[in-house]
Amino acid sequence: MASEYLYKEEHGDGDPILCLHGLGANIFTWRYFIDPLSRHNKLILVDLKGSGKSAKPEDGHYSLHDHADAIYELILKNDWRRLTLIGNSYGGALALLLAVRLEESDPSRLSKLVLIDAGA
């Protein structure tokens, strides 16, 4: 399972908000978002494969699609619905790819997409 490599933190309760950082970054990117976004929502912060506290996969696969597979698997495993995806930089490109995949597979999983300085 690709998602087994991922470190995640959850803050608050409510509809899920998943934040995806850029390359060379980690969940520290979102430190100022934790309090305001977790007041009425479940804020989920994930270190992408090989970043922050996430493990480095032995296969060395770090493509956009490899990251998308791992995050998509995490979304399904946790059965997150009405999800807001927020992506910064590379995380924005990743969020956009995930949004398309979620809309095609099960539109009830995605509520909103927020892109911040997204690479595309």
Coordinates of N, CA and C in Angstrom, one line a residue:
M1 N 0.8 -1.2 0.0 CA 0.0 0.0 0.0 C 0.9 1.2 0.0
A2 N 0.6 2.1 -1.0 CA 1.4 3.3 -1.1 C 1.2 4.3 0.1
S3 N 0.0 4.3 0.7 CA -0.3 5.2 1.7 C 0.4 4.9 3.0
E4 N 1.0 3.7 3.1 CA 1.6 3.3 4.4 C 2.9 4.1 4.6
Y5 N 3.4 4.7 3.6 CA 4.6 5.6 3.7 C 4.3 7.0 4.3
L6 N 3.0 7.3 4.3 CA 2.6 8.7 4.6 C 2.4 9.0 6.1
Y7 N 3.0 10.1 6.6 CA 2.8 10.6 7.9 C 1.6 11.6 7.8
K8 N 0.7 11.5 8.7 CA -0.4 12.5 8.7 C -0.8 12.9 10.1
E9 N -1.3 14.1 10.2 CA -1.9 14.7 11.4 C -3.3 15.1 11.2
E10 N -4.1 14.9 12.2 CA -5.5 15.4 12.1 C -5.8 16.3 13.2
H11 N -6.5 17.4 12.9 CA -6.9 18.4 13.9 C -8.4 18.7 13.7
G12 N -9.1 18.7 14.8 CA -10.5 19.1 14.8 C -11.5 18.1 14.3
D13 N -12.7 18.4 14.1 CA -13.8 17.5 13.7 C -14.7 18.3 12.7
G14 N -15.3 17.5 11.8 CA -16.2 18.0 10.8 C -15.8 17.6 9.4
D15 N -16.3 18.3 8.4 CA -15.9 17.9 7.1 C -14.4 18.0 6.9
P16 N -13.8 17.1 6.2 CA -12.4 17.0 6.0 C -11.8 18.0 5.1
I17 N -10.7 18.6 5.5 CA -9.9 19.5 4.6 C -8.5 18.8 4.6
L18 N -8.0 18.5 3.4 CA -6.7 17.9 3.2 C -5.8 18.9 2.5
C19 N -4.7 19.1 3.2 CA -3.7 20.1 2.7 C -2.4 19.3 2.2
L20 N -2.0 19.7 1.0 CA -0.9 19.1 0.3 C 0.2 20.1 0.1
H21 N 1.4 19.9 0.6 CA 2.5 20.9 0.5 C 3.2 20.7 -0.8
G22 N 4.1 21.7 -1.1 CA 5.0 21.6 -2.2 C 6.2 20.8 -2.1
L23 N 7.0 20.7 -3.1 CA 8.3 19.9 -3.1 C 9.3 20.6 -2.2
G24 N 10.0 19.8 -1.5 CA 11.0 20.4 -0.5 C 10.4 20.9 0.7
A25 N 9.1 20.8 0.9 CA 8.4 21.3 2.1 C 7.9 20.1 2.9
N26 N 7.1 20.4 3.9 CA 6.4 19.4 4.7 C 5.2 20.0 5.4
I27 N 4.6 19.4 6.3 CA 3.3 19.9 6.9 C 3.6 21.2 7.7
F28 N 4.8 21.5 8.0 CA 5.1 22.8 8.7 C 4.6 24.0 7.8
T29 N 4.5 23.8 6.5 CA 3.9 24.8 5.6 C 2.6 25.3 6.1
W30 N 1.8 24.4 6.7 CA 0.4 24.7 7.1 C 0.2 25.2 8.6
R31 N 1.3 25.4 9.3 CA 1.2 25.7 10.7 C 0.3 26.8 11.1
Y32 N 0.2 27.9 10.3 CA -0.7 29.0 10.6 C -2.2 28.7 10.2
F33 N -2.4 27.6 9.5 CA -3.8 27.2 9.1 C -4.5 26.4 10.1
I34 N -3.7 25.7 11.0 CA -4.3 24.7 11.9 C -5.4 25.3 12.7
D35 N -5.2 26.3 13.5 CA -6.2 26.8 14.3 C -7.5 27.3 13.6
P36 N -7.3 28.2 12.6 CA -8.6 28.7 11.9 C -9.3 27.6 11.1
L37 N -8.6 26.7 10.5 CA -9.3 25.7 9.7 C -9.8 24.5 10.5
S38 N -9.3 24.3 11.7 CA -9.8 23.1 12.4 C -10.9 23.4 13.4
R39 N -11.3 24.7 13.5 CA -12.4 25.1 14.4 C -13.7 24.4 14.1
H40 N -14.0 24.2 12.8 CA -15.3 23.6 12.4 C -15.1 22.5 11.4
N41 N -13.8 22.1 11.2 CA -13.5 21.0 10.2 C -12.5 20.1 10.7
K42 N -12.3 19.0 10.1 CA -11.2 18.1 10.4 C -10.1 18.5 9.4
L43 N -9.0 19.0 9.9 CA -7.9 19.4 9.1 C -6.9 18.3 9.0
I44 N -6.6 17.9 7.8 CA -5.6 16.7 7.7 C -4.4 17.2 7.0
L45 N -3.3 17.1 7.6 CA -2.0 17.5 7.1 C -1.2 16.2 6.8
V46 N -0.7 16.2 5.6 CA 0.1 15.0 5.1 C 1.4 15.4 4.6
D47 N 2.5 14.7 5.1 CA 3.8 14.8 4.5 C 3.8 13.8 3.3
L48 N 4.1 14.3 2.1 CA 4.2 13.5 0.9 C 5.4 12.5 1.1
K49 N 5.3 11.4 0.3 CA 6.4 10.4 0.3 C 7.8 11.0 0.3
G50 N 8.6 10.6 1.2 CA 10.0 11.1 1.3 C 10.1 12.5 1.8
S51 N 9.1 13.1 2.3 CA 9.1 14.5 2.9 C 8.8 14.5 4.4
G52 N 9.4 15.4 5.1 CA 9.1 15.5 6.5 C 9.2 14.2 7.3
K53 N 8.1 13.8 7.9 CA 8.2 12.5 8.7 C 7.7 11.3 7.9
S54 N 7.4 11.5 6.7 CA 7.0 10.3 5.9 C 8.2 9.5 5.5
A55 N 8.0 8.2 5.3 CA 9.1 7.3 5.0 C 9.5 7.5 3.5
K56 N 10.7 7.1 3.2 CA 11.1 7.1 1.8 C 10.9 5.7 1.2
P57 N 10.1 5.6 0.2 CA 9.8 4.3 -0.4 C 11.0 3.7 -1.0
E58 N 11.2 2.4 -0.8 CA 12.3 1.7 -1.4 C 12.4 1.7 -2.9
D59 N 11.2 1.8 -3.5 CA 11.2 1.7 -5.0 C 11.6 3.1 -5.6
G60 N 11.7 4.1 -4.8 CA 12.2 5.4 -5.3 C 11.2 6.1 -6.2
H61 N 10.0 5.7 -6.2 CA 9.0 6.4 -7.1 C 8.4 7.6 -6.5
Y62 N 8.6 8.8 -7.1 CA 8.2 10.0 -6.6 C 7.5 10.9 -7.6
S63 N 7.0 10.3 -8.7 CA 6.3 11.1 -9.7 C 5.0 11.7 -9.2
L64 N 4.4 12.6 -9.9 CA 3.2 13.2 -9.6 C 2.1 12.1 -9.4
H65 N 2.1 11.1 -10.4 CA 1.1 10.1 -10.3 C 1.4 9.1 -9.2
D66 N 2.6 8.9 -8.8 CA 2.9 8.1 -7.6 C 2.4 8.7 -6.3
H67 N 2.6 10.0 -6.2 CA 2.1 10.8 -5.1 C 0.5 10.7 -5.1
A68 N -0.1 10.9 -6.3 CA -1.5 10.9 -6.4 C -2.1 9.5 -6.0
D69 N -1.4 8.5 -6.4 CA -1.9 7.1 -6.0 C -1.9 7.0 -4.5
A70 N -0.8 7.4 -3.8 CA -0.7 7.3 -2.4 C -1.8 8.1 -1.6
I71 N -2.0 9.3 -2.1 CA -3.0 10.2 -1.4 C -4.4 9.7 -1.7
Y72 N -4.7 9.2 -3.0 CA -6.0 8.7 -3.3 C -6.3 7.5 -2.5
E73 N -5.3 6.6 -2.3 CA -5.5 5.4 -1.4 C -5.8 5.8 0.0
L74 N -5.1 6.9 0.5 CA -5.4 7.4 1.8 C -6.8 7.9 2.0
I75 N -7.3 8.6 1.0 CA -8.7 9.1 0.9 C -9.7 8.0 1.0
L76 N -9.5 7.0 0.2 CA -10.4 5.8 0.2 C -10.3 5.1 1.5
K77 N -9.1 4.8 2.0 CA -8.9 4.1 3.2 C -9.6 4.7 4.4
N78 N -9.7 6.1 4.4 CA -10.3 6.8 5.5 C -11.7 7.2 5.2
D79 N -12.2 6.8 4.0 CA -13.6 7.1 3.6 C -13.9 8.6 3.7
W80 N -13.0 9.4 3.4 CA -13.3 10.9 3.5 C -14.3 11.3 2.4
R81 N -15.3 12.0 2.7 CA -16.3 12.5 1.8 C -16.5 14.0 2.0
R82 N -17.0 14.7 1.0 CA -17.2 16.1 1.1 C -15.9 16.8 1.4
L83 N -14.8 16.3 0.8 CA -13.5 16.7 1.1 C -13.2 18.0 0.4
T84 N -12.5 18.9 1.1 CA -11.9 20.1 0.5 C -10.4 19.8 0.3
L85 N -9.9 19.9 -0.9 CA -8.5 19.7 -1.2 C -7.8 21.1 -1.3
I86 N -6.7 21.3 -0.5 CA -6.0 22.5 -0.7 C -4.5 22.1 -1.0
G87 N -4.0 22.7 -2.1 CA -2.7 22.3 -2.6 C -1.9 23.6 -2.8
N88 N -0.6 23.5 -2.4 CA 0.3 24.6 -2.6 C 1.5 24.2 -3.5
S89 N 1.7 24.9 -4.5 CA 2.9 24.7 -5.4 C 2.7 23.3 -6.0
Y90 N 3.6 22.4 -5.9 CA 3.5 21.0 -6.4 C 2.3 20.3 -5.8
G91 N 2.0 20.6 -4.6 CA 0.8 20.1 -3.9 C -0.5 20.6 -4.7
G92 N -0.4 21.7 -5.3 CA -1.6 22.2 -6.1 C -1.8 21.4 -7.4
A93 N -0.7 21.0 -8.0 CA -0.8 20.2 -9.2 C -1.3 18.8 -8.8
L94 N -0.8 18.3 -7.6 CA -1.3 17.1 -7.1 C -2.8 17.1 -6.7
A95 N -3.2 18.2 -6.1 CA -4.6 18.4 -5.7 C -5.5 18.4 -7.0
L96 N -5.0 19.1 -8.0 CA -5.8 19.1 -9.3 C -6.0 17.7 -9.9
L97 N -4.9 17.0 -9.9 CA -4.9 15.6 -10.4 C -5.9 14.7 -9.6
L98 N -5.8 14.9 -8.3 CA -6.7 14.1 -7.4 C -8.2 14.5 -7.6
A99 N -8.4 15.8 -7.8 CA -9.8 16.3 -8.0 C -10.4 15.7 -9.2
V100 N -9.6 15.6 -10.3 CA -10.2 14.9 -11.5 C -10.4 13.5 -11.2
R101 N -9.5 12.8 -10.6 CA -9.7 11.4 -10.2 C -10.9 11.1 -9.3
L102 N -11.1 12.0 -8.3 CA -12.2 11.8 -7.4 C -13.5 12.1 -8.1
E103 N -13.6 13.1 -9.0 CA -14.8 13.5 -9.7 C -15.2 12.3 -10.6
E104 N -14.2 11.7 -11.2 CA -14.5 10.6 -12.1 C -14.9 9.3 -11.4
S105 N -14.4 9.1 -10.2 CA -14.7 7.8 -9.5 C -15.9 7.9 -8.6
D106 N -16.0 9.1 -7.9 CA -17.1 9.2 -6.9 C -17.2 10.7 -6.5
P107 N -18.1 11.4 -7.2 CA -18.2 12.9 -7.0 C -18.5 13.3 -5.6
S108 N -19.1 12.3 -4.8 CA -19.5 12.7 -3.4 C -18.3 12.9 -2.5
R109 N -17.1 12.4 -3.0 CA -15.9 12.6 -2.2 C -15.3 14.0 -2.2
L110 N -15.5 14.7 -3.2 CA -14.9 16.1 -3.4 C -16.0 17.2 -3.3
S111 N -15.7 18.1 -2.4 CA -16.6 19.3 -2.2 C -15.9 20.5 -2.9
K112 N -14.7 20.8 -2.5 CA -14.0 22.0 -3.0 C -12.5 21.7 -3.3
L113 N -12.0 22.6 -4.2 CA -10.6 22.5 -4.6 C -10.0 23.9 -4.4
V114 N -9.0 24.1 -3.7 CA -8.3 25.4 -3.5 C -6.8 25.2 -3.9
L115 N -6.4 26.0 -4.9 CA -5.0 26.0 -5.4 C -4.3 27.2 -5.0
I116 N -3.1 27.1 -4.4 CA -2.3 28.2 -4.0 C -1.0 28.1 -4.7
D117 N -0.7 29.1 -5.6 CA 0.5 29.1 -6.4 C 0.8 27.7 -7.0
A118 N -0.2 27.1 -7.6 CA -0.1 25.7 -8.1 C 0.7 25.6 -9.3
G119 N 1.5 24.5 -9.3 CA 2.2 24.1 -10.5 C 1.2 23.3 -11.3
A120 N 1.2 23.4 -12.6 CA 0.2 22.6 -13.4 C 0.9 22.2 -14.7

